[in-house]
Coordinates of C-alpha atoms in Angstrom, one line a residue:
M896 CA 126.7 250.7 2.9
C897 CA 129.2 252.9 4.6
N898 CA 127.6 255.9 2.9
S899 CA 131.0 257.2 1.7
P900 CA 130.5 260.0 -0.9
F901 CA 131.8 259.5 -4.4
A902 CA 131.6 263.1 -5.5
P903 CA 134.0 266.0 -4.8
P904 CA 135.2 267.3 -2.5
I905 CA 135.4 264.3 -0.2
G906 CA 135.1 261.5 -2.8
P907 CA 138.5 261.9 -4.5
L908 CA 140.2 261.8 -1.0
L909 CA 138.4 258.6 0.0
R910 CA 139.4 256.9 -3.2
V911 CA 143.0 257.2 -2.1
V912 CA 142.1 254.9 0.9
G913 CA 140.2 252.4 -1.2
K914 CA 136.6 253.8 -0.9
G915 CA 135.9 254.3 -4.6
R916 CA 133.2 252.8 -6.6
W917 CA 132.9 249.0 -6.6
P918 CA 133.3 247.4 -10.1
G919 CA 130.5 245.0 -9.4
N920 CA 128.0 247.9 -9.1
P921 CA 129.3 251.4 -9.1
A922 CA 126.5 252.6 -6.8
Y923 CA 128.3 250.9 -3.9
C924 CA 131.7 251.4 -2.2
R925 CA 134.7 249.2 -3.0
G926 CA 135.8 249.4 0.6
C927 CA 132.6 247.7 1.8
F928 CA 133.5 244.5 -0.1
R929 CA 137.3 244.6 0.7
D930 CA 137.0 242.1 3.6
L931 CA 135.1 239.6 1.4
Y932 CA 137.9 239.7 -1.1
N933 CA 140.7 239.6 1.5
H934 CA 139.2 236.6 3.3
R935 CA 137.5 234.8 0.4
D936 CA 134.4 235.2 2.4
G937 CA 130.7 234.8 1.5
A938 CA 127.5 233.1 2.6
E939 CA 124.7 230.8 1.5
V940 CA 121.8 233.2 0.7
A941 CA 118.6 233.2 -1.3
S942 CA 119.5 235.0 -4.5
T943 CA 118.5 235.2 -8.1
S944 CA 120.9 234.4 -11.0
F945 CA 120.6 236.1 -14.4
F946 CA 122.3 234.9 -17.6
A947 CA 121.9 236.7 -20.9
D948 CA 123.3 235.0 -23.9
V949 CA 123.7 236.1 -27.5
R950 CA 122.0 233.7 -29.9
G951 CA 124.0 232.6 -32.9
S952 CA 127.2 234.4 -31.9
T953 CA 129.4 231.9 -33.8
A954 CA 127.5 232.6 -37.0
L955 CA 127.6 236.3 -36.4
A956 CA 131.4 236.3 -35.8
E957 CA 131.9 234.3 -39.0
V958 CA 130.3 236.9 -41.2
M959 CA 131.5 240.1 -39.4
P960 CA 135.0 241.6 -39.3
A961 CA 136.5 241.0 -35.8
N962 CA 136.5 244.6 -34.8
E963 CA 132.8 245.0 -35.8
F964 CA 132.0 241.9 -33.8
R965 CA 133.9 243.3 -30.8
A966 CA 132.0 246.6 -31.1
L967 CA 128.7 244.7 -31.2
M968 CA 129.6 242.7 -28.1
D969 CA 130.8 245.8 -26.2
R970 CA 127.4 247.4 -27.0
F971 CA 125.6 244.4 -25.6
Y972 CA 127.8 244.3 -22.5
A973 CA 127.1 248.0 -21.9
A974 CA 123.4 247.6 -22.3
A975 CA 123.2 244.6 -20.0
A976 CA 125.4 246.2 -17.4
A977 CA 123.3 249.4 -17.3
V978 CA 120.1 247.4 -16.9
L979 CA 121.6 245.2 -14.1
I980 CA 123.0 248.2 -12.2
D981 CA 119.7 250.1 -12.6
H982 CA 117.9 247.1 -10.9
E983 CA 120.5 246.9 -8.1
A984 CA 122.2 243.7 -9.3
V985 CA 125.9 242.8 -9.2
V986 CA 127.5 242.5 -12.6
D987 CA 129.2 239.2 -12.1
K988 CA 131.1 238.8 -15.3
F989 CA 131.2 239.0 -19.1
V990 CA 132.0 235.6 -20.6
G991 CA 132.4 235.4 -24.3
D992 CA 128.8 236.1 -25.6
E993 CA 127.2 236.1 -22.2
V994 CA 126.6 238.5 -19.3
V995 CA 126.0 237.2 -15.8
G996 CA 124.3 239.1 -13.0
I997 CA 123.4 238.3 -9.4
F998 CA 120.5 239.7 -7.4
V999 CA 121.0 239.4 -3.7
P1000 CA 118.6 240.7 -1.0
A1001 CA 121.2 243.0 0.6
L1002 CA 121.3 245.1 -2.6
A1003 CA 118.2 244.3 -4.7
G1004 CA 115.9 244.0 -1.7
P1005 CA 113.6 241.1 -0.8
A1006 CA 111.9 241.3 -4.2
H1007 CA 115.2 240.3 -5.9
S1008 CA 113.5 237.7 -8.1
R1009 CA 111.0 240.3 -9.5
Q1010 CA 113.9 242.7 -10.0
A1011 CA 115.7 240.1 -12.1
I1012 CA 112.6 239.4 -14.2
D1013 CA 112.0 243.1 -14.8
A1014 CA 115.6 243.6 -15.7
A1015 CA 115.5 240.8 -18.2
V1016 CA 112.4 242.1 -19.9
E1017 CA 113.9 245.6 -20.1
L1018 CA 117.1 244.2 -21.6
L1019 CA 115.1 242.4 -24.3
R1020 CA 113.5 245.7 -25.1
M1021 CA 116.8 247.6 -25.1
T1022 CA 118.2 245.2 -27.6
D1023 CA 115.1 245.3 -29.8
N1024 CA 114.2 241.7 -29.1
D1025 CA 110.6 242.9 -28.7
G1026 CA 110.4 243.1 -32.5
P1027 CA 111.4 241.2 -35.6
T1028 CA 114.9 242.9 -36.1
P1029 CA 116.9 242.9 -32.9
W1030 CA 120.3 244.6 -33.1
V1031 CA 121.6 241.6 -31.2
P1032 CA 119.5 238.5 -30.7
I1033 CA 119.6 237.3 -27.1
G1034 CA 118.0 234.7 -24.8
I1035 CA 117.9 235.0 -21.0
G1036 CA 117.6 232.6 -18.1
V1037 CA 116.6 233.6 -14.6
N1038 CA 116.4 231.3 -11.5
T1039 CA 116.1 231.8 -7.8
G1040 CA 117.4 229.6 -5.0
V1041 CA 120.0 229.4 -2.2
A1042 CA 123.5 229.7 -3.5
Y1043 CA 126.9 230.6 -2.2
V1044 CA 127.4 234.3 -2.8
G1045 CA 130.8 235.9 -2.1
A1046 CA 134.4 236.0 -3.1
V1047 CA 136.2 233.0 -4.8
G1048 CA 139.5 232.6 -6.6
T1049 CA 143.2 232.4 -6.1
E1050 CA 145.5 234.6 -4.2
D1051 CA 146.2 236.7 -7.4
H1052 CA 142.7 236.7 -8.8
V1053 CA 139.5 237.0 -6.8
E1054 CA 135.9 237.5 -8.1
F1055 CA 132.6 238.2 -6.4
T1056 CA 130.2 235.5 -7.8
A1057 CA 127.5 233.0 -7.0
L1058 CA 127.9 229.2 -7.0
G1059 CA 125.5 226.3 -6.7
D1060 CA 122.7 224.5 -8.4
P1061 CA 120.3 227.5 -8.8
V1062 CA 123.1 229.3 -10.7
N1063 CA 123.7 226.2 -12.9
V1064 CA 120.0 226.1 -13.7
A1065 CA 119.9 229.7 -14.7
A1066 CA 122.8 229.2 -17.1
R1067 CA 121.1 226.1 -18.6
L1068 CA 117.9 228.2 -19.1
A1069 CA 119.8 230.9 -21.0
A1070 CA 121.3 228.3 -23.2
A1071 CA 117.9 226.8 -23.9
A1072 CA 116.2 230.2 -24.6
G1073 CA 115.5 231.2 -28.1
A1074 CA 116.1 234.7 -29.4
G1075 CA 113.8 237.1 -27.7
E1076 CA 112.9 234.6 -24.9
L1077 CA 113.2 234.8 -21.2
L1078 CA 113.0 231.5 -19.5
V1079 CA 112.0 231.6 -15.8
T1080 CA 111.4 228.6 -13.5
E1081 CA 107.9 228.4 -12.2
A1082 CA 109.2 228.6 -8.6
T1083 CA 111.0 231.9 -9.4
A1084 CA 107.9 233.4 -11.0
A1085 CA 105.8 232.4 -8.0
A1086 CA 108.4 234.0 -5.6
A1087 CA 108.3 237.2 -7.8
S1088 CA 104.5 237.3 -7.8
Y1089 CA 104.8 237.6 -11.6
P1090 CA 101.6 237.4 -13.6
V1091 CA 101.6 233.9 -15.3
A1092 CA 98.1 233.8 -16.9
D1093 CA 98.3 232.7 -20.6
R1094 CA 102.1 232.3 -20.5
E1095 CA 103.7 229.6 -22.5
R1096 CA 105.0 226.7 -20.3
R1097 CA 107.7 224.2 -21.1
S1098 CA 109.2 221.2 -19.4
L1099 CA 112.9 221.1 -20.2
E1100 CA 115.5 218.3 -19.8
L1101 CA 118.4 220.4 -18.7
R1102 CA 121.9 219.0 -19.0
G1103 CA 123.1 217.5 -15.6
K1104 CA 119.6 217.6 -14.0
S1105 CA 118.0 214.4 -12.9
A1106 CA 114.4 215.6 -13.5
P1107 CA 112.6 217.9 -15.9
T1108 CA 112.5 221.7 -15.1
D1109 CA 109.2 223.5 -15.5
V1110 CA 109.6 227.0 -16.9
L1111 CA 107.6 230.0 -18.1
V1112 CA 108.4 231.7 -21.4
I1113 CA 108.3 235.5 -21.2
R1114 CA 108.7 237.7 -24.2
A1115 CA 109.1 241.5 -24.2
E1116 CA 106.2 242.1 -26.5
G1117 CA 103.9 240.6 -23.8
P1118 CA 102.8 242.3 -20.6
A1119 CA 105.7 243.5 -18.6
G1120 CA 104.0 243.3 -15.2
D1121 CA 103.1 246.2 -12.9
G1122 CA 106.7 247.2 -12.0
S1123 CA 105.9 246.8 -8.3
A1124 CA 109.5 245.8 -7.4
R1125 CA 110.9 249.0 -8.9
D1126 CA 108.1 251.2 -7.4
A1127 CA 108.9 249.8 -4.0
R1128 CA 112.6 250.4 -4.4
H1129 CA 112.1 254.0 -5.5

């Protein structure tokens, strides 16, 4: 956002003063987010939360040597991070067998919900979940709503993350998704102008929610949409 260059000859000099690449998305400058971290600052904004979860990771770890399981998870983390960054998301965290991303308007644009859905479908394809033999089976949950987005943590450890009910719903959707499935709330699909004709619908009793949550089931072998969000961005 400050348009500081990352490449030589100026980039290496700016890194000395803290203007290197931001870990949350290396397309952006670390210095632009420094004040958020220093002051534990943030805001309530409309955003889209993305949770991708490996299905059956406990069973996989049981039958694989630990180093092979670590290599598999690293490959999954790398694929998910690449997809999220390509769609202008923030890579929030890697938690065990799960990758969490945040799509905010300031980075992903006003079509952040569509960006998240497109990213999820792309990740299903990158992990071969569009066929019968994925190299890692995953389920994904995506939900849009107003959440707190910003820096949280202690004096010694600060993270840029999102908090609130929309985030919790996305996490629950990822947990409920089967291998090769993307679960999206109907409200999110509507906000994304995503084609919903002939999509499977479910009404889920999510843990901690007082009412059922209506979702659409999207699979990578189905139509991926017209890519309008990415066309507009590029």
